[in-house]
Amino acid sequence: MSSETDRLYWRIRTAEYLAANREKVNAARRARYARKQEEVLAGIREYRAANAERFREQARARYHRSKANA
């Protein structure tokens, strides 16, 4: 190979490697983000379930207060 062809070959190989690696890194980042988001949503669901009765009582109290003030 001439030095020009050699240079082009390695430039292409490097670009392909970087593109593949970038895709792998992005996929890992997306997976981490999705996992974190699922943990957050699970925490919210758990919190709501644990406090459902208290939330109902607060809503009932707000309703009655608004009726009393009307």
CHARMM-style PDB file with segment names, atoms N, HN, CA, C and O in Angstrom:
ATOM      1  N   MET     1       0.846  -1.196   0.000  1.00  0.00      PROA
ATOM      2  CA  MET     1       0.000   0.000   0.000  1.00  0.00      PROA
ATOM      3  C   MET     1       0.883   1.249   0.000  1.00  0.00      PROA
ATOM      4  O   MET     1       1.953   1.301   0.606  1.00  0.00      PROA
ATOM      5  N   SER     2       0.377   2.227  -0.702  1.00  0.00      PROA
ATOM      6  HN  SER     2      -0.492   2.185  -1.194  1.00  0.00      PROA
ATOM      7  CA  SER     2       1.098   3.494  -0.646  1.00  0.00      PROA
ATOM      8  C   SER     2       0.790   4.146   0.685  1.00  0.00      PROA
ATOM      9  O   SER     2      -0.160   3.772   1.372  1.00  0.00      PROA
ATOM     10  N   SER     3       1.597   5.116   1.037  1.00  0.00      PROA
ATOM     11  HN  SER     3       2.369   5.420   0.479  1.00  0.00      PROA
ATOM     12  CA  SER     3       1.383   5.756   2.335  1.00  0.00      PROA
ATOM     13  C   SER     3       0.034   6.481   2.369  1.00  0.00      PROA
ATOM     14  O   SER     3      -0.590   6.564   3.427  1.00  0.00      PROA
ATOM     15  N   GLU     4      -0.424   7.006   1.228  1.00  0.00      PROA
ATOM     16  HN  GLU     4       0.082   6.939   0.369  1.00  0.00      PROA
ATOM     17  CA  GLU     4      -1.727   7.689   1.172  1.00  0.00      PROA
ATOM     18  C   GLU     4      -2.864   6.692   1.417  1.00  0.00      PROA
ATOM     19  O   GLU     4      -3.785   6.958   2.190  1.00  0.00      PROA
ATOM     20  N   THR     5      -2.780   5.546   0.748  1.00  0.00      PROA
ATOM     21  HN  THR     5      -2.032   5.330   0.120  1.00  0.00      PROA
ATOM     22  CA  THR     5      -3.790   4.494   0.920  1.00  0.00      PROA
ATOM     23  C   THR     5      -3.768   3.994   2.360  1.00  0.00      PROA
ATOM     24  O   THR     5      -4.811   3.773   2.974  1.00  0.00      PROA
ATOM     25  N   ASP     6      -2.573   3.824   2.878  1.00  0.00      PROA
ATOM     26  HN  ASP     6      -1.725   4.004   2.380  1.00  0.00      PROA
ATOM     27  CA  ASP     6      -2.401   3.385   4.256  1.00  0.00      PROA
ATOM     28  C   ASP     6      -3.070   4.357   5.226  1.00  0.00      PROA
ATOM     29  O   ASP     6      -3.781   3.941   6.141  1.00  0.00      PROA
ATOM     30  N   ARG     7      -2.842   5.629   5.025  1.00  0.00      PROA
ATOM     31  HN  ARG     7      -2.264   5.967   4.282  1.00  0.00      PROA
ATOM     32  CA  ARG     7      -3.429   6.661   5.878  1.00  0.00      PROA
ATOM     33  C   ARG     7      -4.955   6.616   5.823  1.00  0.00      PROA
ATOM     34  O   ARG     7      -5.634   6.688   6.847  1.00  0.00      PROA
ATOM     35  N   LEU     8      -5.481   6.493   4.588  1.00  0.00      PROA
ATOM     36  HN  LEU     8      -4.929   6.435   3.756  1.00  0.00      PROA
ATOM     37  CA  LEU     8      -6.940   6.438   4.433  1.00  0.00      PROA
ATOM     38  C   LEU     8      -7.512   5.199   5.126  1.00  0.00      PROA
ATOM     39  O   LEU     8      -8.537   5.266   5.804  1.00  0.00      PROA
ATOM     40  N   TYR     9      -6.826   4.069   4.940  1.00  0.00      PROA
ATOM     41  HN  TYR     9      -5.993   4.014   4.389  1.00  0.00      PROA
ATOM     42  CA  TYR     9      -7.271   2.822   5.562  1.00  0.00      PROA
ATOM     43  C   TYR     9      -7.398   2.991   7.076  1.00  0.00      PROA
ATOM     44  O   TYR     9      -8.419   2.634   7.664  1.00  0.00      PROA
ATOM     45  N   TRP    10      -6.361   3.536   7.695  1.00  0.00      PROA
ATOM     46  HN  TRP    10      -5.532   3.826   7.217  1.00  0.00      PROA
ATOM     47  CA  TRP    10      -6.380   3.668   9.142  1.00  0.00      PROA
ATOM     48  C   TRP    10      -7.356   4.732   9.614  1.00  0.00      PROA
ATOM     49  O   TRP    10      -7.923   4.630  10.702  1.00  0.00      PROA
ATOM     50  N   ARG    11      -7.548   5.758   8.785  1.00  0.00      PROA
ATOM     51  HN  ARG    11      -7.087   5.841   7.901  1.00  0.00      PROA
ATOM     52  CA  ARG    11      -8.530   6.775   9.144  1.00  0.00      PROA
ATOM     53  C   ARG    11      -9.937   6.160   9.171  1.00  0.00      PROA
ATOM     54  O   ARG    11     -10.727   6.422  10.078  1.00  0.00      PROA
ATOM     55  N   ILE    12     -10.229   5.337   8.155  1.00  0.00      PROA
ATOM     56  HN  ILE    12      -9.587   5.124   7.418  1.00  0.00      PROA
ATOM     57  CA  ILE    12     -11.541   4.671   8.080  1.00  0.00      PROA
ATOM     58  C   ILE    12     -11.705   3.699   9.242  1.00  0.00      PROA
ATOM     59  O   ILE    12     -12.744   3.675   9.902  1.00  0.00      PROA
ATOM     60  N   ARG    13     -10.661   2.890   9.489  1.00  0.00      PROA
ATOM     61  HN  ARG    13      -9.817   2.909   8.953  1.00  0.00      PROA
ATOM     62  CA  ARG    13     -10.735   1.930  10.597  1.00  0.00      PROA
ATOM     63  C   ARG    13     -10.983   2.643  11.930  1.00  0.00      PROA
ATOM     64  O   ARG    13     -11.796   2.199  12.740  1.00  0.00      PROA
ATOM     65  N   THR    14     -10.274   3.748  12.143  1.00  0.00      PROA
ATOM     66  HN  THR    14      -9.613   4.109  11.485  1.00  0.00      PROA
ATOM     67  CA  THR    14     -10.420   4.501  13.383  1.00  0.00      PROA
ATOM     68  C   THR    14     -11.834   5.053  13.495  1.00  0.00      PROA
ATOM     69  O   THR    14     -12.450   4.979  14.558  1.00  0.00      PROA
ATOM     70  N   ALA    15     -12.351   5.608  12.398  1.00  0.00      PROA
ATOM     71  HN  ALA    15     -11.851   5.668  11.534  1.00  0.00      PROA
ATOM     72  CA  ALA    15     -13.709   6.166  12.403  1.00  0.00      PROA
ATOM     73  C   ALA    15     -14.731   5.078  12.704  1.00  0.00      PROA
ATOM     74  O   ALA    15     -15.675   5.305  13.461  1.00  0.00      PROA
ATOM     75  N   GLU    16     -14.551   3.899  12.118  1.00  0.00      PROA
ATOM     76  HN  GLU    16     -13.784   3.715  11.503  1.00  0.00      PROA
ATOM     77  CA  GLU    16     -15.479   2.785  12.368  1.00  0.00      PROA
ATOM     78  C   GLU    16     -15.423   2.359  13.829  1.00  0.00      PROA
ATOM     79  O   GLU    16     -16.453   2.128  14.462  1.00  0.00      PROA
ATOM     80  N   TYR    17     -14.215   2.260  14.352  1.00  0.00      PROA
ATOM     81  HN  TYR    17     -13.378   2.448  13.838  1.00  0.00      PROA
ATOM     82  CA  TYR    17     -14.050   1.860  15.751  1.00  0.00      PROA
ATOM     83  C   TYR    17     -14.721   2.875  16.675  1.00  0.00      PROA
ATOM     84  O   TYR    17     -15.449   2.504  17.597  1.00  0.00      PROA
ATOM     85  N   LEU    18     -14.468   4.166  16.417  1.00  0.00      PROA
ATOM     86  HN  LEU    18     -13.877   4.467  15.669  1.00  0.00      PROA
ATOM     87  CA  LEU    18     -15.046   5.207  17.271  1.00  0.00      PROA
ATOM     88  C   LEU    18     -16.565   5.209  17.182  1.00  0.00      PROA
ATOM     89  O   LEU    18     -17.245   5.391  18.192  1.00  0.00      PROA
ATOM     90  N   ALA    19     -17.098   5.011  15.996  1.00  0.00      PROA
ATOM     91  HN  ALA    19     -16.546   4.863  15.175  1.00  0.00      PROA
ATOM     92  CA  ALA    19     -18.554   4.985  15.820  1.00  0.00      PROA
ATOM     93  C   ALA    19     -19.159   3.814  16.594  1.00  0.00      PROA
ATOM     94  O   ALA    19     -20.177   3.968  17.268  1.00  0.00      PROA
ATOM     95  N   ALA    20     -18.527   2.643  16.491  1.00  0.00      PROA
ATOM     96  HN  ALA    20     -17.701   2.518  15.943  1.00  0.00      PROA
ATOM     97  CA  ALA    20     -19.035   1.463  17.193  1.00  0.00      PROA
ATOM     98  C   ALA    20     -18.960   1.676  18.701  1.00  0.00      PROA
ATOM     99  O   ALA    20     -19.892   1.350  19.436  1.00  0.00      PROA
ATOM    100  N   ASN    21     -17.847   2.223  19.142  1.00  0.00      PROA
ATOM    101  HN  ASN    21     -17.089   2.488  18.545  1.00  0.00      PROA
ATOM    102  CA  ASN    21     -17.677   2.459  20.573  1.00  0.00      PROA
ATOM    103  C   ASN    21     -18.694   3.487  21.078  1.00  0.00      PROA
ATOM    104  O   ASN    21     -19.269   3.324  22.154  1.00  0.00      PROA
ATOM    105  N   ARG    22     -18.908   4.543  20.294  1.00  0.00      PROA
ATOM    106  HN  ARG    22     -18.441   4.676  19.420  1.00  0.00      PROA
ATOM    107  CA  ARG    22     -19.875   5.576  20.678  1.00  0.00      PROA
ATOM    108  C   ARG    22     -21.263   4.962  20.816  1.00  0.00      PROA
ATOM    109  O   ARG    22     -22.004   5.275  21.748  1.00  0.00      PROA
ATOM    110  N   GLU    23     -21.607   4.078  19.872  1.00  0.00      PROA
ATOM    111  HN  GLU    23     -21.005   3.823  19.115  1.00  0.00      PROA
ATOM    112  CA  GLU    23     -22.917   3.424  19.919  1.00  0.00      PROA
ATOM    113  C   GLU    23     -23.040   2.572  21.184  1.00  0.00      PROA
ATOM    114  O   GLU    23     -24.080   2.563  21.843  1.00  0.00      PROA
ATOM    115  N   LYS    24     -21.951   1.853  21.512  1.00  0.00      PROA
ATOM    116  HN  LYS    24     -21.106   1.861  20.976  1.00  0.00      PROA
ATOM    117  CA  LYS    24     -21.949   0.999  22.704  1.00  0.00      PROA
ATOM    118  C   LYS    24     -22.098   1.856  23.967  1.00  0.00      PROA
ATOM    119  O   LYS    24     -22.864   1.518  24.869  1.00  0.00      PROA
ATOM    120  N   VAL    25     -21.366   2.957  24.018  1.00  0.00      PROA
ATOM    121  HN  VAL    25     -20.744   3.232  23.285  1.00  0.00      PROA
ATOM    122  CA  VAL    25     -21.425   3.853  25.177  1.00  0.00      PROA
ATOM    123  C   VAL    25     -22.828   4.452  25.309  1.00  0.00      PROA
ATOM    124  O   VAL    25     -23.379   4.528  26.407  1.00  0.00      PROA
ATOM    125  N   ASN    26     -23.397   4.877  24.176  1.00  0.00      PROA
ATOM    126  HN  ASN    26     -22.949   4.816  23.284  1.00  0.00      PROA
ATOM    127  CA  ASN    26     -24.746   5.457  24.215  1.00  0.00      PROA
ATOM    128  C   ASN    26     -25.787   4.439  24.661  1.00  0.00      PROA
ATOM    129  O   ASN    26     -26.702   4.770  25.415  1.00  0.00      PROA
ATOM    130  N   ALA    27     -25.647   3.202  24.194  1.00  0.00      PROA
ATOM    131  HN  ALA    27     -24.903   2.934  23.581  1.00  0.00      PROA
ATOM    132  CA  ALA    27     -26.581   2.143  24.592  1.00  0.00      PROA
ATOM    133  C   ALA    27     -26.490   1.908  26.101  1.00  0.00      PROA
ATOM    134  O   ALA    27     -27.507   1.743  26.774  1.00  0.00      PROA
ATOM    135  N   ALA    28     -25.272   1.894  26.620  1.00  0.00      PROA
ATOM    136  HN  ALA    28     -24.445   2.028  26.073  1.00  0.00      PROA
ATOM    137  CA  ALA    28     -25.083   1.694  28.066  1.00  0.00      PROA
ATOM    138  C   ALA    28     -25.693   2.864  28.841  1.00  0.00      PROA
ATOM    139  O   ALA    28     -26.323   2.670  29.880  1.00  0.00      PROA
ATOM    140  N   ARG    29     -25.500   4.066  28.328  1.00  0.00      PROA
ATOM    141  HN  ARG    29     -24.988   4.223  27.483  1.00  0.00      PROA
ATOM    142  CA  ARG    29     -26.058   5.243  28.988  1.00  0.00      PROA
ATOM    143  C   ARG    29     -27.588   5.180  28.996  1.00  0.00      PROA
ATOM    144  O   ARG    29     -28.223   5.469  30.010  1.00  0.00      PROA
ATOM    145  N   ARG    30     -28.169   4.799  27.860  1.00  0.00      PROA
ATOM    146  HN  ARG    30     -27.654   4.563  27.036  1.00  0.00      PROA
ATOM    147  CA  ARG    30     -29.633   4.682  27.782  1.00  0.00      PROA
ATOM    148  C   ARG    30     -30.143   3.641  28.771  1.00  0.00      PROA
ATOM    149  O   ARG    30     -31.159   3.848  29.433  1.00  0.00      PROA
ATOM    150  N   ALA    31     -29.429   2.520  28.866  1.00  0.00      PROA
ATOM    151  HN  ALA    31     -28.603   2.351  28.327  1.00  0.00      PROA
ATOM    152  CA  ALA    31     -29.840   1.455  29.786  1.00  0.00      PROA
ATOM    153  C   ALA    31     -29.757   1.935  31.233  1.00  0.00      PROA
ATOM    154  O   ALA    31     -30.655   1.669  32.032  1.00  0.00      PROA
ATOM    155  N   ARG    32     -28.674   2.643  31.567  1.00  0.00      PROA
ATOM    156  HN  ARG    32     -27.944   2.858  30.918  1.00  0.00      PROA
ATOM    157  CA  ARG    32     -28.536   3.180  32.930  1.00  0.00      PROA
ATOM    158  C   ARG    32     -29.659   4.159  33.245  1.00  0.00      PROA
ATOM    159  O   ARG    32     -30.247   4.118  34.326  1.00  0.00      PROA
ATOM    160  N   TYR    33     -29.951   5.042  32.287  1.00  0.00      PROA
ATOM    161  HN  TYR    33     -29.473   5.076  31.409  1.00  0.00      PROA
ATOM    162  CA  TYR    33     -30.998   6.040  32.482  1.00  0.00      PROA
ATOM    163  C   TYR    33     -32.353   5.359  32.684  1.00  0.00      PROA
ATOM    164  O   TYR    33     -33.121   5.739  33.567  1.00  0.00      PROA
ATOM    165  N   ALA    34     -32.637   4.348  31.856  1.00  0.00      PROA
ATOM    166  HN  ALA    34     -32.013   4.040  31.138  1.00  0.00      PROA
ATOM    167  CA  ALA    34     -33.916   3.640  31.958  1.00  0.00      PROA
ATOM    168  C   ALA    34     -34.035   2.942  33.312  1.00  0.00      PROA
ATOM    169  O   ALA    34     -35.100   2.941  33.929  1.00  0.00      PROA
ATOM    170  N   ARG    35     -32.921   2.342  33.772  1.00  0.00      PROA
ATOM    171  HN  ARG    35     -32.056   2.343  33.271  1.00  0.00      PROA
ATOM    172  CA  ARG    35     -32.938   1.651  35.062  1.00  0.00      PROA
ATOM    173  C   ARG    35     -33.179   2.646  36.192  1.00  0.00      PROA
ATOM    174  O   ARG    35     -33.969   2.388  37.101  1.00  0.00      PROA
ATOM    175  N   LYS    36     -32.490   3.787  36.129  1.00  0.00      PROA
ATOM    176  HN  LYS    36     -31.849   3.997  35.391  1.00  0.00      PROA
ATOM    177  CA  LYS    36     -32.642   4.812  37.151  1.00  0.00      PROA
ATOM    178  C   LYS    36     -34.078   5.344  37.160  1.00  0.00      PROA
ATOM    179  O   LYS    36     -34.678   5.521  38.220  1.00  0.00      PROA
ATOM    180  N   GLN    37     -34.615   5.593  35.973  1.00  0.00      PROA
ATOM    181  HN  GLN    37     -34.128   5.449  35.111  1.00  0.00      PROA
ATOM    182  CA  GLN    37     -35.980   6.101  35.861  1.00  0.00      PROA
ATOM    183  C   GLN    37     -36.966   5.102  36.455  1.00  0.00      PROA
ATOM    184  O   GLN    37     -37.912   5.490  37.139  1.00  0.00      PROA
ATOM    185  N   GLU    38     -36.744   3.812  36.192  1.00  0.00      PROA
ATOM    186  HN  GLU    38     -35.975   3.496  35.636  1.00  0.00      PROA
ATOM    187  CA  GLU    38     -37.631   2.782  36.733  1.00  0.00      PROA
ATOM    188  C   GLU    38     -37.544   2.759  38.257  1.00  0.00      PROA
ATOM    189  O   GLU    38     -38.563   2.597  38.930  1.00  0.00      PROA
ATOM    190  N   GLU    39     -36.333   2.920  38.813  1.00  0.00      PROA
ATOM    191  HN  GLU    39     -35.506   3.051  38.267  1.00  0.00      PROA
ATOM    192  CA  GLU    39     -36.184   2.965  40.273  1.00  0.00      PROA
ATOM    193  C   GLU    39     -36.948   4.139  40.857  1.00  0.00      PROA
ATOM    194  O   GLU    39     -37.621   4.006  41.879  1.00  0.00      PROA
ATOM    195  N   VAL    40     -36.842   5.293  40.203  1.00  0.00      PROA
ATOM    196  HN  VAL    40     -36.295   5.402  39.373  1.00  0.00      PROA
ATOM    197  CA  VAL    40     -37.523   6.496  40.686  1.00  0.00      PROA
ATOM    198  C   VAL    40     -39.031   6.275  40.656  1.00  0.00      PROA
ATOM    199  O   VAL    40     -39.726   6.574  41.628  1.00  0.00      PROA
ATOM    200  N   LEU    41     -39.541   5.748  39.533  1.00  0.00      PROA
ATOM    201  HN  LEU    41     -38.976   5.505  38.744  1.00  0.00      PROA
ATOM    202  CA  LEU    41     -40.984   5.521  39.419  1.00  0.00      PROA
ATOM    203  C   LEU    41     -41.462   4.492  40.437  1.00  0.00      PROA
ATOM    204  O   LEU    41     -42.545   4.631  41.005  1.00  0.00      PROA
ATOM    205  N   ALA    42     -40.649   3.455  40.668  1.00  0.00      PROA
ATOM    206  HN  ALA    42     -39.769   3.342  40.206  1.00  0.00      PROA
ATOM    207  CA  ALA    42     -41.007   2.445  41.667  1.00  0.00      PROA
ATOM    208  C   ALA    42     -41.077   3.087  43.052  1.00  0.00      PROA
ATOM    209  O   ALA    42     -41.966   2.772  43.843  1.00  0.00      PROA
ATOM    210  N   GLY    43     -40.143   3.982  43.339  1.00  0.00      PROA
ATOM    211  HN  GLY    43     -39.421   4.238  42.697  1.00  0.00      PROA
ATOM    212  CA  GLY    43     -40.151   4.686  44.623  1.00  0.00      PROA
ATOM    213  C   GLY    43     -41.394   5.542  44.787  1.00  0.00      PROA
ATOM    214  O   GLY    43     -41.988   5.588  45.864  1.00  0.00      PROA
ATOM    215  N   ILE    44     -41.785   6.216  43.720  1.00  0.00      PROA
ATOM    216  HN  ILE    44     -41.303   6.178  42.845  1.00  0.00      PROA
ATOM    217  CA  ILE    44     -42.994   7.046  43.768  1.00  0.00      PROA
ATOM    218  C   ILE    44     -44.224   6.171  44.004  1.00  0.00      PROA
ATOM    219  O   ILE    44     -45.076   6.502  44.829  1.00  0.00      PROA
ATOM    220  N   ARG    45     -44.316   5.046  43.274  1.00  0.00      PROA
ATOM    221  HN  ARG    45     -43.623   4.777  42.605  1.00  0.00      PROA
ATOM    222  CA  ARG    45     -45.463   4.139  43.451  1.00  0.00      PROA
ATOM    223  C   ARG    45     -45.515   3.614  44.889  1.00  0.00      PROA
ATOM    224  O   ARG    45     -46.581   3.532  45.500  1.00  0.00      PROA
ATOM    225  N   GLU    46     -44.341   3.262  45.408  1.00  0.00      PROA
ATOM    226  HN  GLU    46     -43.476   3.328  44.911  1.00  0.00      PROA
ATOM    227  CA  GLU    46     -44.262   2.739  46.772  1.00  0.00      PROA
ATOM    228  C   GLU    46     -44.724   3.800  47.781  1.00  0.00      PROA
ATOM    229  O   GLU    46     -45.481   3.506  48.707  1.00  0.00      PROA
ATOM    230  N   TYR    47     -44.256   5.031  47.584  1.00  0.00      PROA
ATOM    231  HN  TYR    47     -43.641   5.270  46.832  1.00  0.00      PROA
ATOM    232  CA  TYR    47     -44.626   6.139  48.474  1.00  0.00      PROA
ATOM    233  C   TYR    47     -46.138   6.374  48.439  1.00  0.00      PROA
ATOM    234  O   TYR    47     -46.777   6.542  49.478  1.00  0.00      PROA
ATOM    235  N   ARG    48     -46.693   6.383  47.233  1.00  0.00      PROA
ATOM    236  HN  ARG    48     -46.173   6.247  46.389  1.00  0.00      PROA
ATOM    237  CA  ARG    48     -48.144   6.605  47.107  1.00  0.00      PROA
ATOM    238  C   ARG    48     -48.939   5.492  47.763  1.00  0.00      PROA
ATOM    239  O   ARG    48     -49.944   5.738  48.431  1.00  0.00      PROA
ATOM    240  N   ALA    49     -48.476   4.261  47.565  1.00  0.00      PROA
ATOM    241  HN  ALA    49     -47.660   4.061  47.023  1.00  0.00      PROA
ATOM    242  CA  ALA    49     -49.179   3.116  48.150  1.00  0.00      PROA
ATOM    243  C   ALA    49     -49.110   3.180  49.681  1.00  0.00      PROA
ATOM    244  O   ALA    49     -50.096   2.913  50.369  1.00  0.00      PROA
ATOM    245  N   ALA    50     -47.933   3.537  50.199  1.00  0.00      PROA
ATOM    246  HN  ALA    50     -47.132   3.754  49.641  1.00  0.00      PROA
ATOM    247  CA  ALA    50     -47.752   3.578  51.651  1.00  0.00      PROA
ATOM    248  C   ALA    50     -48.584   4.698  52.288  1.00  0.00      PROA
ATOM    249  O   ALA    50     -49.000   4.590  53.442  1.00  0.00      PROA
ATOM    250  N   ASN    51     -48.823   5.774  51.525  1.00  0.00      PROA
ATOM    251  HN  ASN    51     -48.485   5.862  50.587  1.00  0.00      PROA
ATOM    252  CA  ASN    51     -49.505   6.934  52.093  1.00  0.00      PROA
ATOM    253  C   ASN    51     -50.912   7.142  51.547  1.00  0.00      PROA
ATOM    254  O   ASN    51     -51.504   8.201  51.751  1.00  0.00      PROA
ATOM    255  N   ALA    52     -51.451   6.139  50.856  1.00  0.00      PROA
ATOM    256  HN  ALA    52     -50.970   5.279  50.690  1.00  0.00      PROA
ATOM    257  CA  ALA    52     -52.750   6.293  50.190  1.00  0.00      PROA
ATOM    258  C   ALA    52     -53.844   6.699  51.184  1.00  0.00      PROA
ATOM    259  O   ALA    52     -54.650   7.587  50.904  1.00  0.00      PROA
ATOM    260  N   GLU    53     -53.860   6.048  52.332  1.00  0.00      PROA
ATOM    261  HN  GLU    53     -53.206   5.327  52.559  1.00  0.00      PROA
ATOM    262  CA  GLU    53     -54.915   6.341  53.318  1.00  0.00      PROA
ATOM    263  C   GLU    53     -54.803   7.784  53.814  1.00  0.00      PROA
ATOM    264  O   GLU    53     -55.804   8.490  53.928  1.00  0.00      PROA
ATOM    265  N   ARG    54     -53.576   8.209  54.105  1.00  0.00      PROA
ATOM    266  HN  ARG    54     -52.762   7.635  54.013  1.00  0.00      PROA
ATOM    267  CA  ARG    54     -53.363   9.585  54.566  1.00  0.00      PROA
ATOM    268  C   ARG    54     -53.794  10.587  53.495  1.00  0.00      PROA
ATOM    269  O   ARG    54     -54.403  11.613  53.797  1.00  0.00      PROA
ATOM    270  N   PHE    55     -53.465  10.270  52.223  1.00  0.00      PROA
ATOM    271  HN  PHE    55     -52.970   9.436  51.977  1.00  0.00      PROA
ATOM    272  CA  PHE    55     -53.849  11.169  51.129  1.00  0.00      PROA
ATOM    273  C   PHE    55     -55.366  11.256  51.021  1.00  0.00      PROA
ATOM    274  O   PHE    55     -55.913  12.335  50.789  1.00  0.00      PROA
ATOM    275  N   ARG    56     -56.056  10.114  51.189  1.00  0.00      PROA
ATOM    276  HN  ARG    56     -55.612   9.238  51.378  1.00  0.00      PROA
ATOM    277  CA  ARG    56     -57.525  10.122  51.127  1.00  0.00      PROA
ATOM    278  C   ARG    56     -58.102  10.977  52.254  1.00  0.00      PROA
ATOM    279  O   ARG    56     -59.037  11.751  52.050  1.00  0.00      PROA
ATOM    280  N   GLU    57     -57.524  10.819  53.451  1.00  0.00      PROA
ATOM    281  HN  GLU    57     -56.765  10.190  53.617  1.00  0.00      PROA
ATOM    282  CA  GLU    57     -58.020  11.611  54.593  1.00  0.00      PROA
ATOM    283  C   GLU    57     -57.805  13.102  54.348  1.00  0.00      PROA
ATOM    284  O   GLU    57     -58.684  13.909  54.649  1.00  0.00      PROA
ATOM    285  N   GLN    58     -56.651  13.474  53.808  1.00  0.00      PROA
ATOM    286  HN  GLN    58     -55.937  12.818  53.564  1.00  0.00      PROA
ATOM    287  CA  GLN    58     -56.379  14.887  53.519  1.00  0.00      PROA
ATOM    288  C   GLN    58     -57.350  15.422  52.478  1.00  0.00      PROA
ATOM    289  O   GLN    58     -57.840  16.544  52.608  1.00  0.00      PROA
ATOM    290  N   ALA    59     -57.632  14.634  51.451  1.00  0.00      PROA
ATOM    291  HN  ALA    59     -57.234  13.723  51.346  1.00  0.00      PROA
ATOM    292  CA  ALA    59     -58.558  15.062  50.407  1.00  0.00      PROA
ATOM    293  C   ALA    59     -59.951  15.236  50.987  1.00  0.00      PROA
ATOM    294  O   ALA    59     -60.656  16.193  50.665  1.00  0.00      PROA
ATOM    295  N   ARG    60     -60.341  14.304  51.844  1.00  0.00      PROA
ATOM    296  HN  ARG    60     -59.769  13.526  52.106  1.00  0.00      PROA
ATOM    297  CA  ARG    60     -61.662  14.384  52.488  1.00  0.00      PROA
ATOM    298  C   ARG    60     -61.752  15.646  53.335  1.00  0.00      PROA
ATOM    299  O   ARG    60     -62.756  16.358  53.305  1.00  0.00      PROA
ATOM    300  N   ALA    61     -60.686  15.916  54.093  1.00  0.00      PROA
ATOM    301  HN  ALA    61     -59.870  15.338  54.117  1.00  0.00      PROA
ATOM    302  CA  ALA    61     -60.662  17.113  54.947  1.00  0.00      PROA
ATOM    303  C   ALA    61     -60.731  18.380  54.094  1.00  0.00      PROA
ATOM    304  O   ALA    61     -61.450  19.318  54.438  1.00  0.00      PROA
ATOM    305  N   ARG    62     -59.987  18.415  52.985  1.00  0.00      PROA
ATOM    306  HN  ARG    62     -59.403  17.653  52.706  1.00  0.00      PROA
ATOM    307  CA  ARG    62     -60.048  19.588  52.088  1.00  0.00      PROA
ATOM    308  C   ARG    62     -61.444  19.783  51.547  1.00  0.00      PROA
ATOM    309  O   ARG    62     -61.944  20.905  51.465  1.00  0.00      PROA
ATOM    310  N   TYR    63     -62.069  18.679  51.179  1.00  0.00      PROA
ATOM    311  HN  TYR    63     -61.662  17.768  51.246  1.00  0.00      PROA
ATOM    312  CA  TYR    63     -63.432  18.749  50.624  1.00  0.00      PROA
ATOM    313  C   TYR    63     -64.384  19.338  51.648  1.00  0.00      PROA
ATOM    314  O   TYR    63     -65.168  20.234  51.334  1.00  0.00      PROA
ATOM    315  N   HSD    64     -64.315  18.835  52.875  1.00  0.00      PROA
ATOM    316  HN  HSD    64     -63.678  18.107  53.130  1.00  0.00      PROA
ATOM    317  CA  HSD    64     -65.228  19.302  53.920  1.00  0.00      PROA
ATOM    318  C   HSD    64     -64.958  20.749  54.301  1.00  0.00      PROA
ATOM    319  O   HSD    64     -65.884  21.511  54.579  1.00  0.00      PROA
ATOM    320  N   ARG    65     -63.662  21.128  54.313  1.00  0.00      PROA
ATOM    321  HN  ARG    65     -62.909  20.509  54.087  1.00  0.00      PROA
ATOM    322  CA  ARG    65     -63.324  22.536  54.605  1.00  0.00      PROA
ATOM    323  C   ARG    65     -63.903  23.455  53.545  1.00  0.00      PROA
ATOM    324  O   ARG    65     -64.433  24.522  53.853  1.00  0.00      PROA
ATOM    325  N   SER    66     -63.796  23.027  52.280  1.00  0.00      PROA
ATOM    326  HN  SER    66     -63.365  22.160  52.029  1.00  0.00      PROA
ATOM    327  CA  SER    66     -64.297  23.885  51.198  1.00  0.00      PROA
ATOM    328  C   SER    66     -65.831  23.982  51.294  1.00  0.00      PROA
ATOM    329  O   SER    66     -66.406  25.027  50.986  1.00  0.00      PROA
ATOM    330  N   LYS    67     -66.477  22.915  51.712  1.00  0.00      PROA
ATOM    331  HN  LYS    67     -66.010  22.067  51.962  1.00  0.00      PROA
ATOM    332  CA  LYS    67     -67.945  22.956  51.872  1.00  0.00      PROA
ATOM    333  C   LYS    67     -68.308  23.866  53.037  1.00  0.00      PROA
ATOM    334  O   LYS    67     -69.284  24.613  52.966  1.00  0.00      PROA
ATOM    335  N   ALA    68     -67.519  23.803  54.113  1.00  0.00      PROA
ATOM    336  HN  ALA    68     -66.726  23.196  54.170  1.00  0.00      PROA
ATOM    337  CA  ALA    68     -67.797  24.624  55.302  1.00  0.00      PROA
ATOM    338  C   ALA    68     -67.584  26.098  54.987  1.00  0.00      PROA
ATOM    339  O   ALA    68     -68.292  26.956  55.514  1.00  0.00      PROA
ATOM    340  N   ASN    69     -66.604  26.396  54.122  1.00  0.00      PROA
ATOM    341  HN  ASN    69     -66.029  25.698  53.694  1.00  0.00      PROA
ATOM    342  CA  ASN    69     -66.302  27.791  53.806  1.00  0.00      PROA
ATOM    343  C   ASN    69     -67.251  28.358  52.751  1.00  0.00      PROA
ATOM    344  O   ASN    69     -67.314  29.575  52.574  1.00  0.00      PROA
ATOM    345  N   ALA    70     -67.978  27.512  52.060  1.00  0.00      PROA
ATOM    346  HN  ALA    70     -67.928  26.523  52.203  1.00  0.00      PROA
ATOM    347  CA  ALA    70     -68.846  27.994  50.970  1.00  0.00      PROA
ATOM    348  C   ALA    70     -70.072  28.702  51.510  1.00  0.00      PROA
ATOM    349  OT1 ALA    70     -70.907  29.170  50.735  1.00  0.00      PROA
TER     350      ALA     70
END
